[in-house]
């Protein structure tokens, strides 16, 4: 089986740092994936990013896993619809493409969380169907080996970013099969009636974030959060977050162009980050 850097970080009990892929194309995905040896995972964003779920995600996953043993785990955030209705087929597409894990946005109750688990696991642990001739090849194993090992190796992540999700976070965290609660600070802030982080969340939202972290760890689950800088990510790692997004492709590119041009004209470096 090809490497699964995210699971390796879990086993090492160290923070798993990652990067968000919002721009389409295999060259972009590959460039991000090989940008740093400290990357444990990359998230191909099919919700707000510009990569299509099919065939875009599959092509990007192939490009990333083609890097070999040094490749970070390729994860996919599915588009979902509304408050995460009709996600079954989207999860199927992402996992059949060879994703090491899926992220489902705006999960608001335990019933939805259980549905996501069922759609992500083969029987008897779930109801995921098998039929893709490509999936196991992306994992560098045969079909029988994939079916046997997928339930233990596909990471199921759900986003807590709605008022209802916050209210039900203890029940959601307790759902068997959910591996990680992922905090989206931007939609979480907006849904709770606060402005988006700039760059940090409002103090009242920060209290909610810490409560989600506690709820996840209480049930033995991982907790993840979206950050926009290395400095912010270090702070979250020190707080005990397990999975941390550090930057995005468009954010890093925009920051670098702006900072270097500012320096070129004799100004101070460190232009404000593009917030995705």
Coordinates of N, CA and C in Angstrom, one line a residue, residues 30-265:
X30 N 0.0 18.8 -7.7 CA 1.4 18.2 -7.5 C 2.4 19.2 -6.9
X31 N 2.3 20.4 -7.3 CA 3.2 21.4 -6.8 C 3.0 21.7 -5.3
X32 N 1.7 21.8 -4.9 CA 1.4 22.0 -3.5 C 1.9 20.7 -2.7
X33 N 1.6 19.6 -3.2 CA 1.9 18.3 -2.5 C 3.4 18.1 -2.2
X34 N 4.2 18.6 -3.1 CA 5.6 18.4 -2.9 C 6.4 19.6 -2.4
X35 N 5.6 20.6 -1.9 CA 6.2 21.9 -1.5 C 6.9 21.8 -0.2
X36 N 6.6 20.8 0.7 CA 7.3 20.7 2.0 C 7.2 19.3 2.5
X37 N 8.3 18.9 3.2 CA 8.3 17.6 3.8 C 7.5 17.5 5.1
X38 N 7.0 18.7 5.5 CA 6.2 18.8 6.7 C 4.7 18.6 6.5
X39 N 4.3 18.4 5.2 CA 2.9 18.2 4.8 C 2.5 16.8 5.1
X40 N 1.5 16.6 5.9 CA 0.9 15.3 6.2 C -0.2 15.0 5.2
X41 N -0.9 16.1 4.8 CA -2.1 15.9 4.0 C -2.3 17.2 3.1
X42 N -3.1 17.0 2.1 CA -3.6 18.1 1.3 C -5.1 17.9 1.0
X43 N -5.8 19.0 1.1 CA -7.3 18.9 0.9 C -7.7 19.4 -0.5
X44 N -8.2 18.5 -1.3 CA -8.7 19.0 -2.6 C -10.1 19.4 -2.4
X45 N -10.3 20.8 -2.5 CA -11.6 21.4 -2.1 C -12.6 21.4 -3.3
X46 N -13.5 20.5 -3.3 CA -14.5 20.5 -4.3 C -15.8 21.2 -3.9
X47 N -15.8 21.8 -2.7 CA -17.0 22.6 -2.3 C -16.8 24.0 -2.7
X48 N -15.8 24.7 -2.3 CA -15.6 26.1 -2.6 C -14.4 26.3 -3.6
X49 N -13.6 25.3 -3.8 CA -12.5 25.3 -4.7 C -13.0 25.1 -6.1
X50 N -12.1 25.1 -7.1 CA -12.5 25.0 -8.5 C -12.2 23.7 -9.1
X51 N -11.9 22.7 -8.3 CA -11.7 21.3 -8.8 C -13.0 20.6 -8.9
X52 N -13.4 20.0 -10.0 CA -14.6 19.2 -10.1 C -14.4 17.9 -9.3
X53 N -15.6 17.4 -8.9 CA -15.5 16.1 -8.1 C -15.1 15.0 -9.0
X54 N -15.6 15.0 -10.3 CA -15.2 14.0 -11.3 C -15.2 14.6 -12.7
X55 N -14.0 14.5 -13.4 CA -12.9 13.7 -13.0 C -11.7 14.5 -12.3
X56 N -12.0 15.8 -12.0 CA -10.9 16.6 -11.4 C -10.3 16.1 -10.2
X57 N -11.1 15.6 -9.2 CA -10.5 15.1 -8.0 C -9.6 13.9 -8.2
X58 N -10.1 13.0 -9.1 CA -9.4 11.8 -9.4 C -8.1 12.1 -10.1
X59 N -8.1 13.0 -11.0 CA -6.8 13.4 -11.6 C -5.8 14.0 -10.7
X60 N -6.3 14.8 -9.8 CA -5.4 15.5 -8.8 C -4.9 14.4 -7.8
X61 N -5.7 13.5 -7.4 CA -5.3 12.4 -6.5 C -4.2 11.6 -7.1
X62 N -4.4 11.3 -8.4 CA -3.3 10.5 -9.1 C -2.0 11.3 -9.2
X63 N -2.1 12.6 -9.4 CA -0.9 13.4 -9.5 C -0.2 13.4 -8.1
X64 N -0.9 13.5 -7.1 CA -0.3 13.5 -5.7 C 0.3 12.2 -5.3
X65 N -0.5 11.1 -5.5 CA 0.0 9.8 -5.1 C 1.2 9.4 -5.9
X66 N 1.3 9.9 -7.1 CA 2.4 9.6 -8.0 C 3.7 10.1 -7.5
X67 N 3.7 10.9 -6.5 CA 5.0 11.4 -5.9 C 5.7 10.3 -5.1
X68 N 5.0 9.2 -4.8 CA 5.6 8.1 -4.1 C 5.5 8.2 -2.6
X69 N 6.5 7.6 -1.9 CA 6.5 7.5 -0.5 C 6.5 8.9 0.2
X70 N 6.9 10.0 -0.5 CA 6.9 11.3 0.2 C 5.6 12.0 0.0
X71 N 4.6 11.4 -0.6 CA 3.4 12.1 -0.9 C 2.5 12.3 0.4
X72 N 2.0 13.4 0.6 CA 1.0 13.6 1.6 C -0.3 12.9 1.3
X73 N -1.1 12.6 2.3 CA -2.4 12.0 2.1 C -3.3 12.9 1.3
X74 N -3.9 12.4 0.2 CA -4.8 13.2 -0.6 C -6.3 13.0 -0.1
X75 N -6.8 14.1 0.5 CA -8.2 14.1 1.0 C -9.1 15.0 0.1
X76 N -10.4 14.7 0.1 CA -11.3 15.5 -0.7 C -12.5 16.0 0.2
X77 N -12.7 17.4 0.0 CA -13.9 17.9 0.6 C -15.0 17.9 -0.5
X78 N -16.0 17.2 -0.2 CA -17.1 17.0 -1.2 C -17.9 18.3 -1.2
X79 N -18.6 18.5 -2.4 CA -19.4 19.7 -2.5 C -20.6 19.8 -1.5
X80 N -21.3 18.7 -1.3 CA -22.5 18.6 -0.5 C -23.6 19.5 -1.1
X81 N -24.8 19.6 -0.6 CA -25.8 20.4 -1.1 C -26.6 21.0 0.1
X82 N -26.7 22.3 0.2 CA -27.4 22.8 1.3 C -26.8 22.4 2.6
X83 N -27.5 22.0 3.6 CA -27.0 21.5 4.9 C -26.7 20.0 4.8
X84 N -25.8 19.7 3.8 CA -25.3 18.3 3.7 C -26.3 17.3 3.3
X85 N -27.3 17.6 2.6 CA -28.3 16.6 2.0 C -27.6 16.0 0.8
X86 N -28.1 14.7 0.5 CA -27.6 14.0 -0.7 C -26.1 14.0 -0.9
X87 N -25.5 13.5 0.2 CA -24.0 13.4 0.1 C -23.5 12.0 -0.3
X88 N -24.4 11.0 -0.4 CA -24.0 9.6 -0.6 C -23.2 9.5 -1.9
X89 N -23.7 10.0 -3.0 CA -23.1 9.8 -4.3 C -21.7 10.6 -4.3
X90 N -21.7 11.7 -3.6 CA -20.5 12.5 -3.6 C -19.3 11.8 -2.9
X91 N -19.7 11.2 -1.8 CA -18.7 10.4 -1.0 C -18.2 9.2 -1.9
X92 N -19.1 8.6 -2.6 CA -18.8 7.5 -3.5 C -17.8 7.9 -4.5
X93 N -18.0 9.1 -5.2 CA -17.1 9.6 -6.2 C -15.7 9.9 -5.6
X94 N -15.7 10.5 -4.5 CA -14.4 10.9 -3.9 C -13.6 9.6 -3.5
X95 N -14.2 8.7 -2.8 CA -13.5 7.5 -2.4 C -13.1 6.6 -3.6
X96 N -14.0 6.5 -4.6 CA -13.7 5.7 -5.8 C -12.5 6.3 -6.5
X97 N -12.3 7.6 -6.4 CA -11.2 8.3 -7.0 C -9.9 8.0 -6.3
X98 N -10.0 7.4 -5.1 CA -8.8 7.0 -4.4 C -8.4 7.9 -3.2
X99 N -9.3 8.8 -2.8 CA -9.1 9.6 -1.7 C -8.7 8.9 -0.5
X100 N -7.8 9.4 0.3 CA -7.5 8.7 1.6 C -8.5 9.1 2.7
X101 N -9.3 10.1 2.4 CA -10.3 10.5 3.4 C -11.2 11.5 2.7
X102 N -12.4 11.7 3.4 CA -13.4 12.7 2.9 C -13.7 13.6 4.0
X103 N -14.0 14.9 3.6 CA -14.5 15.9 4.5 C -15.8 16.3 4.1
X104 N -16.8 16.2 5.0 CA -18.2 16.6 4.6 C -18.6 17.9 5.4
X105 N -19.0 18.9 4.6 CA -19.3 20.2 5.3 C -20.6 20.2 5.9
X106 N -20.8 21.1 6.9 CA -22.1 21.5 7.5 C -22.8 20.3 8.0
X107 N -22.2 19.5 8.8 CA -22.9 18.3 9.5 C -23.5 18.8 10.8
X108 N -24.8 18.7 10.9 CA -25.5 19.4 12.0 C -26.1 18.4 13.1
X109 N -26.1 17.1 12.8 CA -26.7 16.2 13.8 C -26.1 14.8 13.7
X110 N -26.3 14.0 14.7 CA -25.7 12.7 14.7 C -26.3 11.7 13.7
X111 N -27.5 11.9 13.3 CA -28.1 11.1 12.2 C -27.4 11.3 10.9
X112 N -27.0 12.5 10.6 CA -26.3 12.8 9.4 C -24.9 12.2 9.5
X113 N -24.3 12.3 10.7 CA -23.0 11.7 10.9 C -23.0 10.2 10.7
X114 N -24.0 9.5 11.2 CA -24.1 8.1 11.0 C -24.3 7.7 9.5
X115 N -25.0 8.5 8.8 CA -25.2 8.3 7.4 C -23.9 8.4 6.6
X116 N -23.1 9.4 7.0 CA -21.8 9.6 6.3 C -20.9 8.4 6.6
X117 N -20.9 7.9 7.8 CA -20.1 6.7 8.1 C -20.5 5.5 7.3
X118 N -21.8 5.3 7.2 CA -22.4 4.2 6.4 C -21.9 4.3 4.9
X119 N -22.0 5.5 4.4 CA -21.6 5.7 3.0 C -20.1 5.5 2.7
X120 N -19.3 5.6 3.8 CA -17.9 5.6 3.6 C -17.2 4.2 4.0
X121 N -18.0 3.3 4.5 CA -17.5 2.0 4.9 C -18.1 0.9 4.1
X122 N -17.4 -0.1 3.7 CA -17.9 -1.3 3.1 C -18.6 -2.2 4.1
X123 N -19.6 -3.0 3.7 CA -20.3 -3.9 4.6 C -19.2 -4.8 5.2
X124 N -19.5 -5.3 6.5 CA -20.6 -5.0 7.3 C -20.6 -3.7 8.1
X125 N -19.5 -2.9 7.9 CA -19.4 -1.7 8.7 C -20.2 -0.5 8.1
X126 N -20.7 -0.7 6.8 CA -21.5 0.4 6.2 C -22.2 -0.2 5.0
X127 N -22.4 0.7 4.0 CA -23.2 0.4 2.8 C -22.5 0.8 1.5
X128 N -21.2 1.1 1.6 CA -20.5 1.6 0.4 C -20.4 0.4 -0.6
X129 N -20.7 0.8 -1.8 CA -20.6 -0.2 -2.9 C -19.2 -0.2 -3.5
X130 N -18.9 -1.4 -4.1 CA -17.6 -1.5 -4.8 C -17.8 -1.8 -6.2
X131 N -17.0 -1.2 -7.1 CA -17.1 -1.5 -8.5 C -16.1 -0.7 -9.4
X132 N -15.4 0.3 -8.8 CA -14.4 1.0 -9.6 C -13.2 0.2 -9.9
X133 N -12.8 0.2 -11.1 CA -11.6 -0.6 -11.5 C -10.3 0.2 -11.2
X134 N -10.4 1.4 -10.7 CA -9.2 2.3 -10.5 C -8.8 2.5 -9.1
X135 N -9.8 2.4 -8.1 CA -9.5 2.8 -6.8 C -8.3 2.1 -6.1
X136 N -8.3 0.8 -6.2 CA -7.2 0.0 -5.5 C -5.9 0.3 -6.2
X137 N -5.9 0.6 -7.5 CA -4.6 0.9 -8.1 C -4.0 2.2 -7.6
X138 N -4.8 3.1 -7.3 CA -4.3 4.4 -6.7 C -3.6 4.1 -5.4
X139 N -4.2 3.1 -4.6 CA -3.6 2.7 -3.3 C -2.4 1.7 -3.5
X140 N -2.1 1.3 -4.7 CA -1.1 0.4 -5.1 C -1.3 -1.0 -4.4
X141 N -2.5 -1.4 -4.4 CA -2.8 -2.8 -3.9 C -3.9 -3.4 -4.8
X142 N -4.2 -4.6 -4.6 CA -5.2 -5.2 -5.5 C -6.6 -5.0 -4.9
X143 N -7.6 -5.4 -5.6 CA -9.0 -5.1 -5.2 C -9.4 -5.8 -3.9
X144 N -9.0 -7.0 -3.7 CA -9.3 -7.7 -2.5 C -8.6 -7.1 -1.3
X145 N -7.4 -6.6 -1.5 CA -6.7 -6.0 -0.4 C -7.3 -4.6 0.0
X146 N -7.8 -3.9 -1.1 CA -8.4 -2.6 -0.8 C -9.7 -2.8 0.0
X147 N -10.6 -3.8 -0.4 CA -11.8 -4.0 0.3 C -11.6 -4.4 1.7
X148 N -10.5 -5.2 1.9 CA -10.2 -5.6 3.3 C -9.7 -4.5 4.2
X149 N -8.9 -3.6 3.6 CA -8.2 -2.6 4.4 C -8.9 -1.2 4.4
X150 N -9.8 -0.9 3.5 CA -10.3 0.5 3.3 C -11.0 1.0 4.5
X151 N -11.8 0.1 5.2 CA -12.6 0.6 6.4 C -11.7 1.1 7.5
X152 N -10.5 0.6 7.6 CA -9.6 1.0 8.6 C -8.7 2.1 8.2
X153 N -8.6 2.4 6.9 CA -7.7 3.4 6.4 C -8.3 4.7 5.8
X154 N -9.5 4.6 5.5 CA -10.2 5.9 5.0 C -10.6 6.7 6.2
X155 N -10.2 8.0 6.2 CA -10.4 8.9 7.3 C -11.7 9.7 7.0
X156 N -12.6 9.6 7.9 CA -13.9 10.3 7.8 C -13.9 11.5 8.7
X157 N -14.0 12.7 8.0 CA -14.0 14.0 8.7 C -15.3 14.7 8.4
X158 N -15.8 15.3 9.5 CA -17.1 16.1 9.3 C -16.9 17.5 9.8
X159 N -17.5 18.5 9.2 CA -17.3 19.9 9.6 C -18.4 20.3 10.6
X160 N -18.0 20.9 11.7 CA -18.9 21.5 12.6 C -18.9 23.0 12.4
X161 N -19.9 23.5 11.7 CA -19.8 24.9 11.3 C -21.2 25.6 11.3
X162 N -22.2 24.9 11.9 CA -23.5 25.5 12.0 C -24.0 25.6 13.5
X163 N -25.0 26.4 13.7 CA -25.5 26.5 15.1 C -26.0 25.2 15.6
X164 N -26.7 24.5 14.7 CA -27.3 23.2 15.1 C -26.1 22.2 15.4
X165 N -25.1 22.2 14.6 CA -24.0 21.4 14.8 C -23.3 21.6 16.1
X166 N -23.2 22.9 16.5 CA -22.6 23.2 17.8 C -23.5 22.7 18.9
X167 N -24.8 22.8 18.8 CA -25.7 22.4 19.8 C -25.7 20.8 20.0
X168 N -25.4 20.1 18.9 CA -25.4 18.7 18.9 C -24.0 18.1 18.9
X169 N -23.0 18.9 19.2 CA -21.6 18.4 19.0 C -21.3 17.2 19.8
X170 N -21.8 17.1 21.0 CA -21.5 15.9 21.9 C -22.0 14.6 21.3
X171 N -23.2 14.7 20.7 CA -23.9 13.5 20.1 C -23.2 13.2 18.8
X172 N -22.7 14.2 18.1 CA -22.0 14.0 16.8 C -20.7 13.3 17.1
X173 N -20.0 13.8 18.1 CA -18.6 13.3 18.4 C -18.7 11.8 18.9
X174 N -19.8 11.5 19.4 CA -20.0 10.1 20.0 C -20.3 9.1 18.9
X175 N -20.6 9.5 17.6 CA -21.0 8.6 16.6 C -19.8 7.7 16.2
X176 N -20.0 6.4 16.3 CA -18.9 5.4 16.0 C -18.6 5.5 14.5
X177 N -17.3 5.6 14.2 CA -16.9 5.6 12.8 C -16.4 7.0 12.4
X178 N -16.8 8.0 13.1 CA -16.4 9.4 12.7 C -14.9 9.5 13.3
X179 N -14.0 9.9 12.5 CA -12.6 10.0 12.9 C -12.2 11.4 13.4
X180 N -12.9 12.4 12.9 CA -12.4 13.7 13.1 C -13.5 14.8 13.0
X181 N -13.6 15.7 13.9 CA -14.4 16.9 13.8 C -13.6 18.0 13.3
X182 N -14.0 18.6 12.2 CA -13.2 19.7 11.6 C -13.9 21.0 11.8
X183 N -13.2 22.0 12.3 CA -13.8 23.3 12.6 C -13.5 24.2 11.4
X184 N -14.6 24.7 10.8 CA -14.5 25.8 9.8 C -14.8 27.1 10.4
X185 N -13.8 27.9 10.9 CA -14.0 29.1 11.6 C -14.8 30.2 10.9
X186 N -14.8 30.2 9.6 CA -15.5 31.2 8.9 C -17.0 31.0 8.9
X187 N -17.5 29.9 8.4 CA -18.9 29.6 8.4 C -19.4 29.5 9.8
X188 N -18.6 29.0 10.7 CA -19.0 28.8 12.1 C -19.3 30.2 12.7
X189 N -18.4 31.2 12.4 CA -18.6 32.5 12.9 C -19.8 33.2 12.4
X190 N -20.0 33.0 11.1 CA -21.2 33.6 10.4 C -22.5 33.0 10.9
X191 N -22.5 31.7 11.1 CA -23.7 31.0 11.5 C -24.1 31.4 13.0
X192 N -23.1 31.8 13.8 CA -23.3 32.2 15.1 C -23.6 33.7 15.3
X193 N -23.6 34.4 14.1 CA -23.9 35.8 14.2 C -22.7 36.7 14.4
X194 N -21.5 36.2 14.1 CA -20.3 37.0 14.3 C -19.6 37.2 13.0
X195 N -18.8 38.3 12.9 CA -18.0 38.5 11.6 C -17.0 37.4 11.5
X196 N -16.5 37.2 10.2 CA -15.5 36.1 10.0 C -14.2 36.5 10.7
X197 N -13.3 35.5 11.0 CA -12.0 35.8 11.6 C -11.2 36.8 10.8
X198 N -10.4 37.6 11.6 CA -9.6 38.6 10.9 C -8.4 39.0 11.7
X199 N -7.4 38.1 11.8 CA -7.4 36.8 11.3 C -7.9 35.8 12.3
X200 N -8.1 36.2 13.6 CA -8.5 35.2 14.6 C -10.0 35.4 14.8
X201 N -10.7 34.4 15.3 CA -12.1 34.4 15.6 C -12.5 35.4 16.7
X202 N -13.7 35.8 16.7 CA -14.2 36.6 17.8 C -14.1 35.8 19.1
X203 N -13.8 36.4 20.3 CA -13.6 35.7 21.5 C -14.8 34.8 21.9
X204 N -16.0 35.2 21.6 CA -17.2 34.3 21.8 C -17.1 33.0 21.0
X205 N -16.7 33.2 19.7 CA -16.5 32.0 18.8 C -15.4 31.1 19.3
X206 N -14.4 31.8 19.8 CA -13.2 31.0 20.3 C -13.6 30.1 21.4
X207 N -14.6 30.5 22.2 CA -15.1 29.6 23.3 C -15.7 28.4 22.7
X208 N -16.5 28.6 21.7 CA -17.2 27.5 21.0 C -16.1 26.6 20.4
X209 N -15.1 27.1 19.8 CA -14.1 26.3 19.1 C -13.4 25.4 20.2
X210 N -13.1 26.0 21.3 CA -12.5 25.2 22.4 C -13.4 24.1 22.9
X211 N -14.7 24.4 22.9 CA -15.7 23.4 23.4 C -15.8 22.2 22.4
X212 N -15.6 22.5 21.1 CA -15.7 21.5 20.1 C -14.4 20.6 20.2
X213 N -13.3 21.2 20.5 CA -12.0 20.5 20.7 C -12.2 19.5 21.9
X214 N -12.8 20.0 23.0 CA -13.0 19.1 24.1 C -13.9 18.0 23.8
X215 N -15.0 18.3 23.1 CA -16.0 17.3 22.8 C -15.4 16.2 22.0
X216 N -14.6 16.5 21.0 CA -13.9 15.5 20.1 C -13.0 14.6 21.0
X217 N -12.1 15.3 21.8 CA -11.2 14.5 22.5 C -11.8 13.6 23.6
X218 N -12.9 14.1 24.1 CA -13.7 13.3 25.1 C -14.1 12.0 24.6
X219 N -14.4 12.0 23.3 CA -14.9 10.7 22.6 C -13.7 10.0 21.9
X220 N -12.5 10.5 22.1 CA -11.4 9.8 21.5 C -11.2 10.1 20.0
X221 N -11.8 11.2 19.6 CA -11.8 11.6 18.2 C -10.7 12.7 17.9
X222 N -10.3 12.8 16.7 CA -9.4 13.9 16.4 C -10.2 15.2 16.2
X223 N -9.5 16.3 16.3 CA -10.1 17.6 16.1 C -9.2 18.4 15.1
X224 N -9.8 18.9 14.1 CA -9.0 19.7 13.1 C -9.6 21.1 13.0
X225 N -8.7 22.0 12.5 CA -9.1 23.4 12.3 C -8.4 24.0 11.1
X226 N -9.1 24.9 10.5 CA -8.6 25.6 9.3 C -7.9 26.9 9.8
X227 N -6.6 27.0 9.5 CA -5.8 28.2 9.8 C -5.3 28.8 8.5
X228 N -4.8 30.0 8.6 CA -4.3 30.7 7.4 C -2.9 31.1 7.5
X229 N -2.2 30.7 8.5 CA -0.7 31.1 8.6 C 0.0 30.1 9.5
X230 N 1.3 30.1 9.3 CA 2.1 29.2 10.2 C 2.0 29.6 11.7
X231 N 2.0 30.9 11.9 CA 2.0 31.4 13.3 C 0.7 31.0 14.0
X232 N -0.4 31.1 13.2 CA -1.7 30.7 13.8 C -1.8 29.2 14.0
X233 N -1.2 28.5 13.1 CA -1.2 27.0 13.1 C -0.4 26.5 14.3
X234 N 0.8 27.2 14.6 CA 1.6 26.8 15.8 C 0.8 26.9 17.1
X235 N 0.0 28.0 17.2 CA -0.8 28.3 18.3 C -1.8 27.2 18.5
X236 N -2.5 26.8 17.4 CA -3.5 25.7 17.5 C -2.9 24.4 17.8
X237 N -1.7 24.1 17.4 CA -1.0 22.9 17.7 C -0.7 22.8 19.2
X238 N -0.3 24.0 19.8 CA 0.0 24.0 21.2 C -1.3 23.9 22.0
X239 N -2.4 24.2 21.4 CA -3.7 24.0 22.1 C -4.2 22.6 22.1
X240 N -3.6 21.8 21.3 CA -3.9 20.3 21.2 C -4.7 19.9 20.0
X241 N -4.8 20.8 19.0 CA -5.5 20.3 17.8 C -4.6 19.3 17.0
X242 N -5.3 18.3 16.5 CA -4.6 17.2 15.9 C -4.3 17.4 14.4
X243 N -5.2 18.0 13.7 CA -5.1 18.2 12.2 C -5.3 19.7 12.0
X244 N -4.3 20.3 11.3 CA -4.3 21.8 11.2 C -4.0 22.2 9.7
X245 N -4.9 22.9 9.1 CA -4.5 23.5 7.8 C -3.7 24.7 8.0
X246 N -2.6 24.8 7.3 CA -1.7 25.9 7.5 C -1.9 27.1 6.5
X247 N -2.1 26.7 5.2 CA -2.3 27.7 4.2 C -3.0 27.1 3.0
X248 N -3.3 27.9 2.0 CA -3.9 27.4 0.8 C -3.1 27.8 -0.4
X249 N -3.3 27.1 -1.5 CA -2.5 27.4 -2.7 C -2.7 28.9 -3.1
X250 N -3.9 29.4 -3.2 CA -4.1 30.8 -3.7 C -3.6 31.7 -2.6
X251 N -3.8 31.4 -1.3 CA -3.4 32.3 -0.2 C -1.9 32.4 -0.2
X252 N -1.1 31.3 -0.3 CA 0.3 31.3 -0.3 C 0.9 32.0 -1.5
X253 N 0.3 31.8 -2.7 CA 0.7 32.5 -3.9 C 0.5 34.0 -3.8
X254 N -0.7 34.4 -3.4 CA -1.0 35.8 -3.3 C -0.1 36.5 -2.3
X255 N 0.1 35.9 -1.1 CA 1.0 36.4 -0.1 C 2.4 36.6 -0.6
X256 N 2.9 35.6 -1.3 CA 4.3 35.7 -1.8 C 4.5 36.7 -2.8
X257 N 3.6 36.8 -3.8 CA 3.7 37.8 -4.8 C 3.6 39.2 -4.2
X258 N 2.7 39.4 -3.3 CA 2.5 40.8 -2.7 C 3.7 41.1 -1.8
X259 N 4.2 40.2 -1.0 CA 5.3 40.5 -0.1 C 6.6 40.8 -0.9
X260 N 6.8 40.0 -2.0 CA 8.1 40.2 -2.8 C 8.0 41.5 -3.6
X261 N 6.8 41.9 -4.1 CA 6.7 43.1 -4.8 C 6.9 44.3 -3.8
X262 N 6.3 44.2 -2.6 CA 6.5 45.2 -1.6 C 7.9 45.5 -1.3
X263 N 8.7 44.3 -1.1 CA 10.1 44.4 -0.8 C 10.8 45.0 -2.0
X264 N 10.4 44.7 -3.2 CA 11.1 45.1 -4.4 C 11.0 46.7 -4.6
X265 N 10.0 47.3 -4.2 CA 9.8 48.7 -4.3 C 10.3 49.4 -3.0

